[in-house]
Amino acid sequence: MLDLDTIQKLFEPLLPGLMGVRLTEVAPERVVGEMQVRPDLCTAGDILHGGAYMAFADTLGAVGTIVNLAPGKRTTTTDSSTKFIAAARVNTTVVGESVALHRGRTTMVWQTSVRNAEGRLCAVVTQTQLVLDAPA
Amino acid sequence: MLDLDTIQKLFEPLLPGLMGVRLTEVAPERVVGEMQVRPDLCTAGDILHGGAYMAFADTLGAVGTIVNLAPGKRTTTTDSSTKFIAAARVNTTVVGESVALHRGRTTMVWQTSVRNAEGRLCAVVTQTQLVLDAPA
Amino acid sequence: MLDLDTIQKLFEPLLPGLMGVRLTEVAPERVVGEMQVRPDLCTAGDILHGGAYMAFADTLGAVGTIVNLAPGKRTTTTDSSTKFIAAARVNTTVVGESVALHRGRTTMVWQTSVRNAEGRLCAVVTQTQLVLDAPA
Amino acid sequence: MLDLDTIQKLFEPLLPGLMGVRLTEVAPERVVGEMQVRPDLCTAGDILHGGAYMAFADTLGAVGTIVNLAPGKRTTTTDSSTKFIAAARVNTTVVGESVALHRGRTTMVWQTSVRNAEGRLCAVVTQTQLVLDAPA
C-alpha cells in the first residue's frame, strides 16, 4: 500500500499541492486530511469556495480508492455529488474525513465529510470511483 | 447587472483567480469561461484534476446566478452533481458553458458543460443555487 | 409532531402506499422503514428497480423533514443523489434508514441507506429539502 | 436493437408497468416516454411524488443504454442525480425525454428532462450506466 508520505509528495506539483491539502491519516477504509482556508481558496464573503470543498474531497476519496487497488489496476472518478451545509471562514482550517461506503472490484464509493474549525459539518461529498485495468 | 470585467476583477484574489478562470461571456441565461490546464491543476497522469472541473463549473454557475439576483438578494450553492466523461490533457485549454435550467425566486439551477480542446464533453456539472435575503 | 400511524395512513392513497412502504420508526433525527421487493417493484433480472430505491428513500427523507417542520412551514425536495451499490432480490425485504445530516431553518439534508435482507448496503440516497412558508 | 413494443411488453410486470410508463420513441441517442399523474403516483398536495420522477427517468435512461449495448453486455445504474424544479398536477400527463450525454464502452451517461402538461421543466435526472459483461 502506498504510504501517506509518498502520496503527499506526489501531491506537491498537482492541484492538492496548489491548494495545500495535507494528509493526516491514510488507511484502507478511511482517509483524513486538512486544508487551511487561505484567502485564495475563498469566494466572496471570506468563506471557503464551494469548488475548494469539492476538490479537497475528491482528492481524499481518490486516495482512499488508490490504496485499495489491486496490482495492475487504476481508478477514475465517474461522478461526485455534494451537499453544502455550512460555511468555513478564512484563516481557519477545515478537516475532511473520507470513509468507504463500498469497496468492490468494479466500483468503490467514498463519502467525505468536511468540518470547519468548530467541528460543524460544512459539506458532504459522495463519489463513485471506477476501477479499471491499468495500461500495460 | 454586474459586467464581465467587474466580476473578473473580483475573482483575482479568490479561488477562480488562483486557478486562472477567465470569463468570456456573461449573459442572464448563459455564462462561458475558459481555463488553461496548468500542471498544478492536474492529477496524476497529466490530466485535469476532477476537483478543478468542479471548481471551474461552480464558479460559472454562481456567476450566472449572481447576474440574475434582484437587489437585496444573495445566493449560496446548496448542491452540485458532476458526471465525469472524458479527460483534458495538461497544457491544453478547457471551455465551460453554463446555462440556466431554472431561474426562480427561491432557487436557480445551472448546468455547466466542460469541453476539452477537441470539443469533447469532459464533465457535466449541475448545481442548485438558493436565493436568500442579503444582510441589511 | 405527526406520529407514525398518522403518516402511514396519509401514505395509503399515494405512491408510498402503492409501493407498500411501511414506516417502523419516526423520530426527529431518524426515520426507518421497510418495503417488500414485490415482483412489480423490480426491473429485469428479478432485482429491485433503481427507481424503487429512490422513491422509497425520498419518502423516508421527506418524512424526516416533515416531523421537524415548525408550524406554518412546508417542504419540497430540491435535489436527490443516489449511489447504487448492490442488488436486492425479489421477494425479500429491504430496510431503509434515513438520518439527518443537517436540520436548518432554510434547508435540511437527509441521507438514507437502503440495505437488503443480508444487511448489505444496496443504495445511499442524499437529498436536500427546502423549508418554505406554507400557504396561509 | 430491441424495439419499442418489445421493451414496452417487458415493462408490464415490472415497476414501469406498475407506474404506467408508456414509451413513445426509442432511438440510440434519445428515448421519450410519458406517464399519467395518477393519484397513486402523487405525494401530499396532489402533485407527482419526487420518487415517481426518478423512477420514470431511471427507466428511460436505462432503455437508452440497453438499446446501445453490444452483444454479450449488460448494464447497471451506478448513480443518479435529480434536480426538482416545478410540480406536475394530478390527472395530467408528464413527458420525459432522455438524451445521451456519453455513450462509451465502459459507461454511458443519460440525462432525462421531465416536463409537465404546460411544457414546463419539472425535473432533470442525470444518471451513469456502467456497461458490464453479461453472464455467459
Coordinates of C-alpha atoms in Angstrom, one line a residue:
Chain A
M1 CA 0.0 0.0 0.0
L2 CA 1.2 3.5 -0.8
D3 CA 2.1 5.3 2.4
L4 CA 1.0 8.8 3.4
D5 CA 4.3 10.4 2.8
T6 CA 4.7 9.0 -0.7
I7 CA 1.2 10.3 -1.6
Q8 CA 1.8 13.7 0.0
K9 CA 5.0 14.0 -2.2
L10 CA 3.0 13.0 -5.3
F11 CA 0.6 15.8 -4.5
E12 CA 3.1 18.6 -4.4
P13 CA 3.1 19.6 -8.1
L14 CA -0.6 18.9 -8.6
L15 CA -3.9 20.5 -7.6
P16 CA -3.8 19.2 -4.0
G17 CA -0.4 20.8 -3.6
L18 CA -1.6 24.1 -5.0
M19 CA -4.4 24.1 -2.5
G20 CA -2.3 23.0 0.4
V21 CA -4.1 19.7 1.2
R22 CA -2.3 17.8 4.0
L23 CA -3.0 14.2 4.6
T24 CA -3.1 13.2 8.2
E25 CA -4.3 9.6 8.0
V26 CA -4.4 7.0 5.2
A27 CA -6.0 3.7 5.9
P28 CA -7.9 1.2 3.7
E29 CA -11.3 2.3 5.0
R30 CA -10.6 5.9 6.0
V31 CA -8.6 8.8 4.7
V32 CA -8.3 12.1 6.7
G33 CA -6.8 15.4 5.6
E34 CA -6.8 19.1 6.4
M35 CA -6.6 22.3 4.5
Q36 CA -6.1 25.9 5.6
V37 CA -8.8 28.2 4.3
R38 CA -6.4 30.6 2.6
P39 CA -7.8 33.8 1.1
D40 CA -7.1 32.5 -2.4
L41 CA -9.2 29.4 -1.7
C42 CA -12.2 31.6 -0.8
T43 CA -15.2 33.0 -2.6
A44 CA -16.7 36.4 -2.0
G45 CA -17.5 37.0 1.7
D46 CA -14.3 35.4 3.0
I47 CA -15.6 31.9 3.1
L48 CA -14.2 28.7 1.5
H49 CA -15.2 28.4 -2.2
G50 CA -17.6 25.6 -3.0
G51 CA -15.1 24.3 -5.5
A52 CA -12.4 24.1 -2.9
Y53 CA -14.6 21.7 -0.8
M54 CA -15.2 19.5 -3.8
A55 CA -11.5 19.4 -4.9
F56 CA -10.4 18.7 -1.4
A57 CA -12.9 15.8 -1.0
D58 CA -12.3 14.5 -4.5
T59 CA -8.7 14.2 -3.5
L60 CA -9.3 12.3 -0.3
G61 CA -11.8 9.9 -1.9
A62 CA -9.3 9.1 -4.7
V63 CA -6.6 8.4 -2.2
G64 CA -8.9 6.0 -0.5
T65 CA -9.5 4.2 -3.7
I66 CA -5.9 4.1 -4.8
V67 CA -4.7 2.4 -1.6
N68 CA -7.3 -0.3 -2.2
L69 CA -6.4 -1.0 -5.8
A70 CA -5.1 -4.4 -6.7
P71 CA -1.9 -4.5 -8.7
G72 CA -2.4 -3.6 -12.4
K73 CA -5.5 -1.5 -11.7
R74 CA -6.1 2.2 -11.9
T75 CA -9.1 4.4 -11.0
T76 CA -11.1 7.3 -12.3
T77 CA -13.9 9.2 -10.7
T78 CA -17.2 8.8 -12.6
D79 CA -19.4 11.0 -10.5
S80 CA -19.4 13.2 -7.4
S81 CA -22.3 14.7 -5.6
T82 CA -22.0 17.4 -2.9
K83 CA -24.4 18.9 -0.4
F84 CA -23.3 22.2 1.0
I85 CA -24.5 22.8 4.6
A86 CA -22.4 25.5 6.4
A87 CA -19.5 27.9 5.8
A88 CA -15.8 27.8 6.8
R89 CA -14.2 31.2 7.5
V90 CA -11.0 32.5 6.0
N91 CA -7.8 31.7 8.0
T92 CA -9.3 28.7 9.8
T93 CA -8.7 25.1 9.0
V94 CA -11.1 22.5 7.6
V95 CA -10.8 18.8 8.2
G96 CA -12.1 16.2 5.7
E97 CA -12.7 12.6 6.6
S98 CA -13.4 10.2 3.8
V99 CA -14.9 6.7 4.5
A100 CA -15.6 3.8 2.2
L101 CA -19.2 3.1 1.6
H102 CA -18.3 0.4 -0.9
R103 CA -15.1 -1.2 -2.0
G104 CA -15.8 -3.6 -4.9
R105 CA -13.9 -5.0 -7.8
T106 CA -15.6 -2.7 -10.3
T107 CA -16.5 0.4 -8.3
M108 CA -15.8 2.0 -5.0
V109 CA -17.9 4.6 -3.3
W110 CA -16.3 7.1 -0.9
Q111 CA -18.0 9.7 1.2
T112 CA -16.2 12.7 2.6
S113 CA -17.4 14.9 5.4
V114 CA -15.8 18.3 5.7
R115 CA -16.0 20.1 9.0
N116 CA -15.0 23.6 10.0
A117 CA -12.8 24.7 13.0
E118 CA -15.9 24.5 15.3
G119 CA -16.5 20.9 14.2
R120 CA -19.6 21.8 12.3
L121 CA -20.4 19.8 9.2
C122 CA -19.9 22.1 6.1
A123 CA -20.2 19.7 3.1
V124 CA -20.7 16.1 2.3
V125 CA -19.3 14.7 -0.9
T126 CA -20.1 11.3 -2.2
Q127 CA -18.2 10.0 -5.2
T128 CA -18.1 6.8 -7.3
Q129 CA -14.7 5.5 -8.4
L130 CA -14.5 3.2 -11.4
V131 CA -11.8 0.5 -11.1
L132 CA -10.1 -0.1 -14.5
D133 CA -7.1 -2.1 -15.9
A134 CA -4.0 0.0 -15.9
P135 CA -2.3 0.3 -19.3
A136 CA 0.3 -2.5 -19.7
Chain B
M1 CA -26.2 43.7 -13.9
L2 CA -22.6 43.1 -13.0
D3 CA -20.4 43.2 -16.1
L4 CA -17.8 40.7 -17.1
D5 CA -14.8 42.9 -16.2
T6 CA -16.1 43.7 -12.8
I7 CA -16.6 40.0 -12.0
Q8 CA -13.2 39.0 -13.4
K9 CA -11.6 41.6 -11.1
L10 CA -13.5 40.3 -8.1
F11 CA -12.1 36.8 -9.0
E12 CA -8.4 37.8 -8.8
P13 CA -7.7 37.3 -5.1
L14 CA -10.1 34.3 -4.8
L15 CA -10.1 30.6 -6.0
P16 CA -11.1 31.4 -9.6
G17 CA -8.1 33.7 -9.7
L18 CA -5.8 31.1 -8.3
M19 CA -6.9 28.7 -10.9
G20 CA -6.8 31.1 -13.8
V21 CA -10.5 31.1 -14.7
R22 CA -11.2 33.6 -17.5
L23 CA -14.8 34.7 -18.2
T24 CA -15.5 35.2 -21.9
E25 CA -19.3 35.7 -21.9
V26 CA -21.7 36.7 -19.1
A27 CA -25.4 36.9 -20.0
P28 CA -28.5 36.2 -17.9
E29 CA -29.1 32.8 -19.4
R30 CA -25.5 31.8 -20.3
V31 CA -22.0 32.1 -18.8
V32 CA -18.9 31.0 -20.7
G33 CA -15.4 30.8 -19.4
E34 CA -12.1 29.1 -20.1
M35 CA -9.2 27.7 -18.1
Q36 CA -5.7 26.6 -19.0
V37 CA -4.9 23.1 -17.9
R38 CA -1.8 24.1 -16.0
P39 CA 0.3 21.3 -14.5
D40 CA -0.7 22.5 -11.0
L41 CA -4.4 22.0 -11.8
C42 CA -3.8 18.3 -12.8
T43 CA -4.0 15.0 -11.0
A44 CA -1.6 12.1 -11.7
G45 CA -1.3 11.2 -15.4
D46 CA -1.1 14.8 -16.6
I47 CA -4.9 15.3 -16.9
L48 CA -7.1 17.9 -15.3
H49 CA -8.0 17.1 -11.7
G50 CA -11.6 16.2 -11.1
G51 CA -11.8 18.9 -8.4
A52 CA -10.6 21.5 -10.9
Y53 CA -13.6 20.8 -13.2
M54 CA -16.0 21.1 -10.3
A55 CA -14.4 24.4 -9.0
F56 CA -14.4 25.8 -12.5
A57 CA -18.1 24.9 -13.1
D58 CA -19.2 26.0 -9.6
T59 CA -17.7 29.4 -10.4
L60 CA -19.5 29.8 -13.7
G61 CA -22.9 28.7 -12.3
A62 CA -22.5 31.1 -9.4
V63 CA -21.8 33.9 -11.8
G64 CA -24.9 33.0 -13.7
T65 CA -27.0 33.2 -10.6
I66 CA -25.4 36.5 -9.3
V67 CA -26.2 38.3 -12.5
N68 CA -29.9 37.3 -12.1
L69 CA -30.3 38.3 -8.5
A70 CA -32.8 41.0 -7.6
P71 CA -31.4 43.9 -5.4
G72 CA -31.1 42.9 -1.8
K73 CA -30.6 39.2 -2.6
R74 CA -27.6 36.9 -2.3
T75 CA -27.0 33.3 -3.2
T76 CA -25.4 30.1 -2.0
T77 CA -24.9 26.8 -3.6
T78 CA -26.8 24.0 -1.9
D79 CA -25.7 21.1 -4.0
S80 CA -23.6 20.2 -7.0
S81 CA -23.6 16.9 -9.0
T82 CA -20.9 16.1 -11.6
K83 CA -20.6 13.3 -14.2
F84 CA -17.0 12.8 -15.4
I85 CA -16.9 11.6 -19.0
A86 CA -13.5 12.3 -20.7
A87 CA -10.1 13.8 -19.8
A88 CA -8.4 17.1 -20.6
R89 CA -4.6 17.0 -21.2
V90 CA -2.1 19.2 -19.5
N91 CA -1.2 22.5 -21.4
T92 CA -4.5 22.5 -23.3
T93 CA -7.5 24.8 -22.6
V94 CA -10.9 23.7 -21.4
V95 CA -14.1 25.7 -22.1
G96 CA -17.0 25.7 -19.8
E97 CA -20.5 26.8 -20.8
S98 CA -23.1 27.2 -18.0
V99 CA -26.8 27.5 -19.0
A100 CA -29.8 28.2 -16.7
L101 CA -32.2 25.3 -16.4
H102 CA -34.3 27.3 -13.9
R103 CA -34.3 30.8 -12.7
G104 CA -36.8 31.1 -9.9
R105 CA -37.3 33.4 -7.0
T106 CA -36.2 30.8 -4.4
T107 CA -33.8 28.6 -6.4
M108 CA -31.9 28.6 -9.7
V109 CA -30.4 25.6 -11.4
W110 CA -27.4 25.9 -13.6
Q111 CA -25.8 23.2 -15.7
T112 CA -22.2 23.6 -16.9
S113 CA -20.7 21.5 -19.7
V114 CA -16.9 21.5 -19.8
R115 CA -15.2 20.6 -23.1
N116 CA -11.6 19.9 -24.0
A117 CA -9.5 21.3 -26.8
E118 CA -11.0 18.8 -29.3
G119 CA -14.5 19.9 -28.3
R120 CA -15.2 16.7 -26.5
L121 CA -17.5 16.8 -23.5
C122 CA -15.4 16.1 -20.4
A123 CA -17.7 16.8 -17.5
V124 CA -21.3 18.0 -16.8
V125 CA -22.0 19.8 -13.5
T126 CA -25.5 20.6 -12.4
Q127 CA -25.9 22.8 -9.3
T128 CA -28.7 24.3 -7.3
Q129 CA -28.4 27.9 -6.0
L130 CA -30.5 29.1 -3.2
V131 CA -31.6 32.7 -3.3
L132 CA -31.6 34.4 0.1
D133 CA -32.1 37.9 1.5
A134 CA -28.8 39.7 1.8
P135 CA -27.9 41.0 5.3
A136 CA -29.2 44.6 5.6
Chain C
M1 CA -45.1 16.0 15.9
L2 CA -47.0 13.8 13.4
D3 CA -46.9 10.3 14.7
L4 CA -46.1 7.1 12.7
D5 CA -49.6 5.9 12.3
T6 CA -50.9 9.2 11.1
I7 CA -48.2 9.4 8.4
Q8 CA -48.7 5.7 7.5
K9 CA -52.4 6.5 6.9
L10 CA -51.6 9.5 4.8
F11 CA -49.4 7.3 2.6
E12 CA -52.1 4.8 1.7
P13 CA -53.6 6.5 -1.4
L14 CA -50.2 7.9 -2.5
L15 CA -47.0 6.5 -4.1
P16 CA -45.6 5.1 -0.8
G17 CA -48.9 3.2 -0.4
L18 CA -48.7 1.9 -4.0
M19 CA -45.2 0.6 -3.3
G20 CA -46.0 -0.9 0.1
V21 CA -43.7 1.3 2.2
R22 CA -44.1 0.6 5.9
L23 CA -42.7 3.0 8.5
T24 CA -41.2 1.3 11.5
E25 CA -39.6 4.3 13.3
V26 CA -40.2 8.0 13.1
A27 CA -38.0 10.3 15.3
P28 CA -36.7 13.8 14.7
E29 CA -33.2 12.6 13.7
R30 CA -34.0 9.2 12.2
V31 CA -36.7 7.6 10.2
V32 CA -36.8 3.9 9.4
G33 CA -39.0 1.9 7.0
E34 CA -39.2 -1.3 5.1
M35 CA -40.5 -2.4 1.8
Q36 CA -41.1 -5.8 0.3
V37 CA -39.4 -6.4 -3.0
R38 CA -42.5 -7.3 -4.9
P39 CA -42.2 -8.5 -8.5
D40 CA -43.9 -5.3 -9.7
L41 CA -41.2 -3.2 -8.0
C42 CA -38.4 -5.0 -9.9
T43 CA -36.5 -4.4 -13.0
A44 CA -35.4 -7.1 -15.4
G45 CA -33.4 -9.9 -13.6
D46 CA -35.7 -10.0 -10.6
I47 CA -34.0 -7.3 -8.6
L48 CA -35.4 -4.2 -7.1
H49 CA -35.7 -1.4 -9.7
G50 CA -33.4 1.6 -9.2
G51 CA -36.4 3.9 -9.2
A52 CA -37.9 2.0 -6.3
Y53 CA -34.9 2.6 -4.1
M54 CA -35.1 6.3 -4.9
A55 CA -38.8 6.6 -4.3
F56 CA -38.5 4.6 -1.0
A57 CA -35.7 6.9 0.2
D58 CA -37.3 10.1 -1.0
T59 CA -40.3 9.1 1.1
L60 CA -38.3 8.5 4.3
G61 CA -36.2 11.7 4.0
A62 CA -39.4 13.7 3.4
V63 CA -41.0 12.2 6.5
G64 CA -37.9 13.2 8.5
T65 CA -38.2 16.7 7.3
I66 CA -41.9 17.0 7.9
V67 CA -41.6 15.9 11.5
N68 CA -39.1 18.7 12.1
L69 CA -41.1 21.5 10.5
A70 CA -42.1 24.4 12.6
P71 CA -45.8 25.4 12.4
G72 CA -46.7 27.3 9.2
K73 CA -43.9 25.6 7.2
R74 CA -43.9 23.1 4.4
T75 CA -41.1 21.4 2.5
T76 CA -40.1 20.4 -1.0
T77 CA -37.2 18.3 -2.2
T78 CA -34.8 20.3 -4.3
D79 CA -32.4 17.6 -5.2
S80 CA -31.6 13.9 -4.6
S81 CA -28.4 12.0 -5.4
T82 CA -28.2 8.2 -5.3
K83 CA -25.3 5.8 -5.4
F84 CA -26.2 2.2 -6.3
I85 CA -24.0 -0.4 -4.7
A86 CA -25.7 -3.8 -4.6
A87 CA -28.9 -5.6 -5.5
A88 CA -31.9 -6.7 -3.6
R89 CA -33.7 -9.9 -4.8
V90 CA -37.3 -10.3 -5.5
N91 CA -39.5 -11.5 -2.5
T92 CA -37.0 -10.3 0.1
T93 CA -37.4 -7.1 2.2
V94 CA -35.3 -4.0 2.1
V95 CA -34.8 -1.7 5.1
G96 CA -34.1 2.0 4.7
E97 CA -32.7 4.2 7.5
S98 CA -32.8 7.9 6.9
V99 CA -30.7 10.2 9.2
A100 CA -30.5 13.9 9.3
L101 CA -27.1 15.4 8.2
H102 CA -28.5 18.9 8.7
R103 CA -31.7 20.4 10.1
G104 CA -31.6 24.1 9.5
R105 CA -34.3 26.8 9.1
T106 CA -33.9 27.0 5.4
T107 CA -32.8 23.6 4.3
M108 CA -32.5 20.1 5.7
V109 CA -30.3 17.3 4.4
W110 CA -31.3 13.7 4.9
Q111 CA -29.3 10.6 3.9
T112 CA -31.0 7.2 3.5
S113 CA -29.1 3.9 3.5
V114 CA -31.1 1.0 2.0
R115 CA -29.9 -2.5 3.0
N116 CA -31.0 -5.9 1.6
A117 CA -32.1 -8.9 3.7
E118 CA -28.4 -9.9 4.3
G119 CA -27.8 -6.4 5.7
R120 CA -25.7 -5.4 2.7
L121 CA -25.7 -1.7 1.7
C122 CA -27.6 -1.5 -1.6
A123 CA -28.1 2.2 -2.2
V124 CA -27.3 5.5 -0.5
V125 CA -29.6 8.5 -1.2
T126 CA -28.8 12.0 -0.1
Q127 CA -31.4 14.7 -0.5
T128 CA -31.9 18.4 0.2
Q129 CA -35.2 19.6 1.5
L130 CA -36.1 23.3 1.2
V131 CA -38.2 24.7 4.0
L132 CA -40.8 27.1 2.8
D133 CA -43.8 29.1 4.2
A134 CA -47.0 27.2 3.9
P135 CA -49.8 29.0 2.1
A136 CA -51.9 30.9 4.6
Chain D
M1 CA -31.8 -3.3 -31.5
L2 CA -34.7 -4.0 -29.2
D3 CA -37.8 -2.3 -30.5
L4 CA -40.2 -0.1 -28.6
D5 CA -43.0 -2.7 -28.4
T6 CA -40.8 -5.4 -27.1
I7 CA -39.5 -3.2 -24.4
Q8 CA -43.0 -2.0 -23.5
K9 CA -44.0 -5.6 -23.1
L10 CA -41.0 -6.4 -20.9
F11 CA -42.1 -3.5 -18.7
E12 CA -45.6 -4.7 -18.0
P13 CA -44.9 -7.0 -14.9
L14 CA -42.2 -4.6 -13.6
L15 CA -42.1 -1.2 -11.9
P16 CA -42.5 0.8 -15.1
G17 CA -45.7 -1.3 -15.7
L18 CA -47.0 -0.6 -12.2
M19 CA -46.5 3.1 -12.8
G20 CA -47.9 3.2 -16.3
V21 CA -44.8 4.3 -18.2
R22 CA -45.5 4.4 -21.9
L23 CA -42.6 4.6 -24.4
T24 CA -43.3 6.8 -27.4
E25 CA -39.8 6.9 -29.0
V26 CA -36.8 4.7 -28.7
A27 CA -33.7 5.7 -30.7
P28 CA -30.0 5.2 -30.0
E29 CA -29.5 8.8 -28.8
R30 CA -32.9 9.6 -27.5
V31 CA -35.7 7.9 -25.6
V32 CA -39.1 9.5 -25.0
G33 CA -41.9 8.3 -22.8
E34 CA -45.0 9.6 -20.9
M35 CA -46.8 8.9 -17.7
Q36 CA -50.1 9.9 -16.4
V37 CA -50.0 11.6 -13.0
R38 CA -52.3 9.1 -11.3
P39 CA -53.4 9.9 -7.7
D40 CA -51.4 6.8 -6.5
L41 CA -48.2 8.3 -8.0
C42 CA -48.6 11.5 -6.1
T43 CA -47.4 12.9 -2.8
A44 CA -49.4 15.1 -0.4
G45 CA -50.8 18.1 -2.2
D46 CA -51.9 16.2 -5.4
I47 CA -48.6 16.6 -7.2
L48 CA -46.4 13.9 -8.7
H49 CA -44.2 12.3 -6.0
G50 CA -40.4 13.0 -6.3
G51 CA -39.8 9.3 -6.4
A52 CA -42.1 8.9 -9.4
Y53 CA -40.0 11.3 -11.4
M54 CA -36.8 9.5 -10.5
A55 CA -38.3 6.0 -11.3
F56 CA -39.7 7.3 -14.6
A57 CA -36.4 8.9 -15.6
D58 CA -34.3 5.9 -14.4
T59 CA -36.4 3.7 -16.7
L60 CA -35.9 5.9 -19.8
G61 CA -32.2 6.2 -19.3
A62 CA -31.8 2.5 -18.8
V63 CA -33.7 1.9 -22.0
G64 CA -31.4 4.3 -23.8
T65 CA -28.4 2.3 -22.6
I66 CA -29.9 -1.1 -23.3
V67 CA -30.5 -0.3 -27.0
N68 CA -26.8 0.7 -27.3
L69 CA -25.4 -2.4 -25.7
A70 CA -23.1 -4.6 -27.8
P71 CA -24.0 -8.3 -27.7
G72 CA -22.9 -10.1 -24.6
K73 CA -23.1 -6.9 -22.5
R74 CA -25.5 -5.8 -19.7
T75 CA -25.8 -2.6 -17.8
T76 CA -26.5 -1.3 -14.2
T77 CA -27.1 2.2 -12.9
T78 CA -24.2 3.3 -10.7
D79 CA -25.6 6.7 -9.8
S80 CA -28.5 9.1 -10.4
S81 CA -28.8 12.8 -9.6
T82 CA -32.0 14.8 -9.7
K83 CA -32.9 18.5 -9.5
F84 CA -36.5 19.2 -8.8
I85 CA -37.7 22.4 -10.4
A86 CA -41.5 22.5 -10.7
A87 CA -44.6 20.4 -10.0
A88 CA -46.9 18.3 -12.1
R89 CA -50.6 18.2 -11.0
V90 CA -52.6 15.1 -10.6
N91 CA -54.6 13.8 -13.6
T92 CA -52.2 15.5 -16.1
T93 CA -49.5 13.8 -18.1
V94 CA -45.8 14.2 -17.9
V95 CA -43.4 13.7 -20.7
G96 CA -39.8 12.6 -20.2
E97 CA -37.1 12.9 -22.8
S98 CA -33.8 11.1 -22.2
V99 CA -30.7 12.0 -24.3
A100 CA -27.3 10.5 -24.3
L101 CA -24.5 12.8 -23.0
H102 CA -22.0 10.0 -23.4
R103 CA -22.1 6.5 -24.9
G104 CA -18.8 4.8 -24.2
R105 CA -17.6 1.2 -23.9
T106 CA -17.4 1.3 -20.1
T107 CA -20.0 3.9 -19.1
M108 CA -22.9 5.8 -20.6
V109 CA -24.4 9.0 -19.2
W110 CA -28.1 9.8 -19.9
Q111 CA -30.0 12.9 -19.0
T112 CA -33.7 13.0 -18.7
S113 CA -35.9 16.1 -18.7
V114 CA -39.4 15.7 -17.4
R115 CA -41.9 18.3 -18.4
N116 CA -45.5 18.9 -17.2
A117 CA -48.6 19.4 -19.4
E118 CA -47.8 23.1 -19.9
G119 CA -44.3 22.1 -21.2
R120 CA -42.6 23.4 -18.1
L121 CA -39.4 21.7 -16.9
C122 CA -40.2 19.8 -13.7
A123 CA -37.1 17.7 -13.1
V124 CA -33.8 16.9 -14.6
V125 CA -32.2 13.5 -13.9
T126 CA -28.7 12.6 -14.9
Q127 CA -27.5 9.0 -14.5
T128 CA -24.4 7.0 -15.1
Q129 CA -24.8 3.5 -16.5
L130 CA -22.0 1.0 -16.1
V131 CA -21.5 -1.4 -19.1
L132 CA -20.6 -4.9 -17.9
D133 CA -20.1 -8.4 -19.4
A134 CA -23.3 -10.4 -19.3
P135 CA -23.1 -13.7 -17.5
A136 CA -22.3 -16.4 -20.1

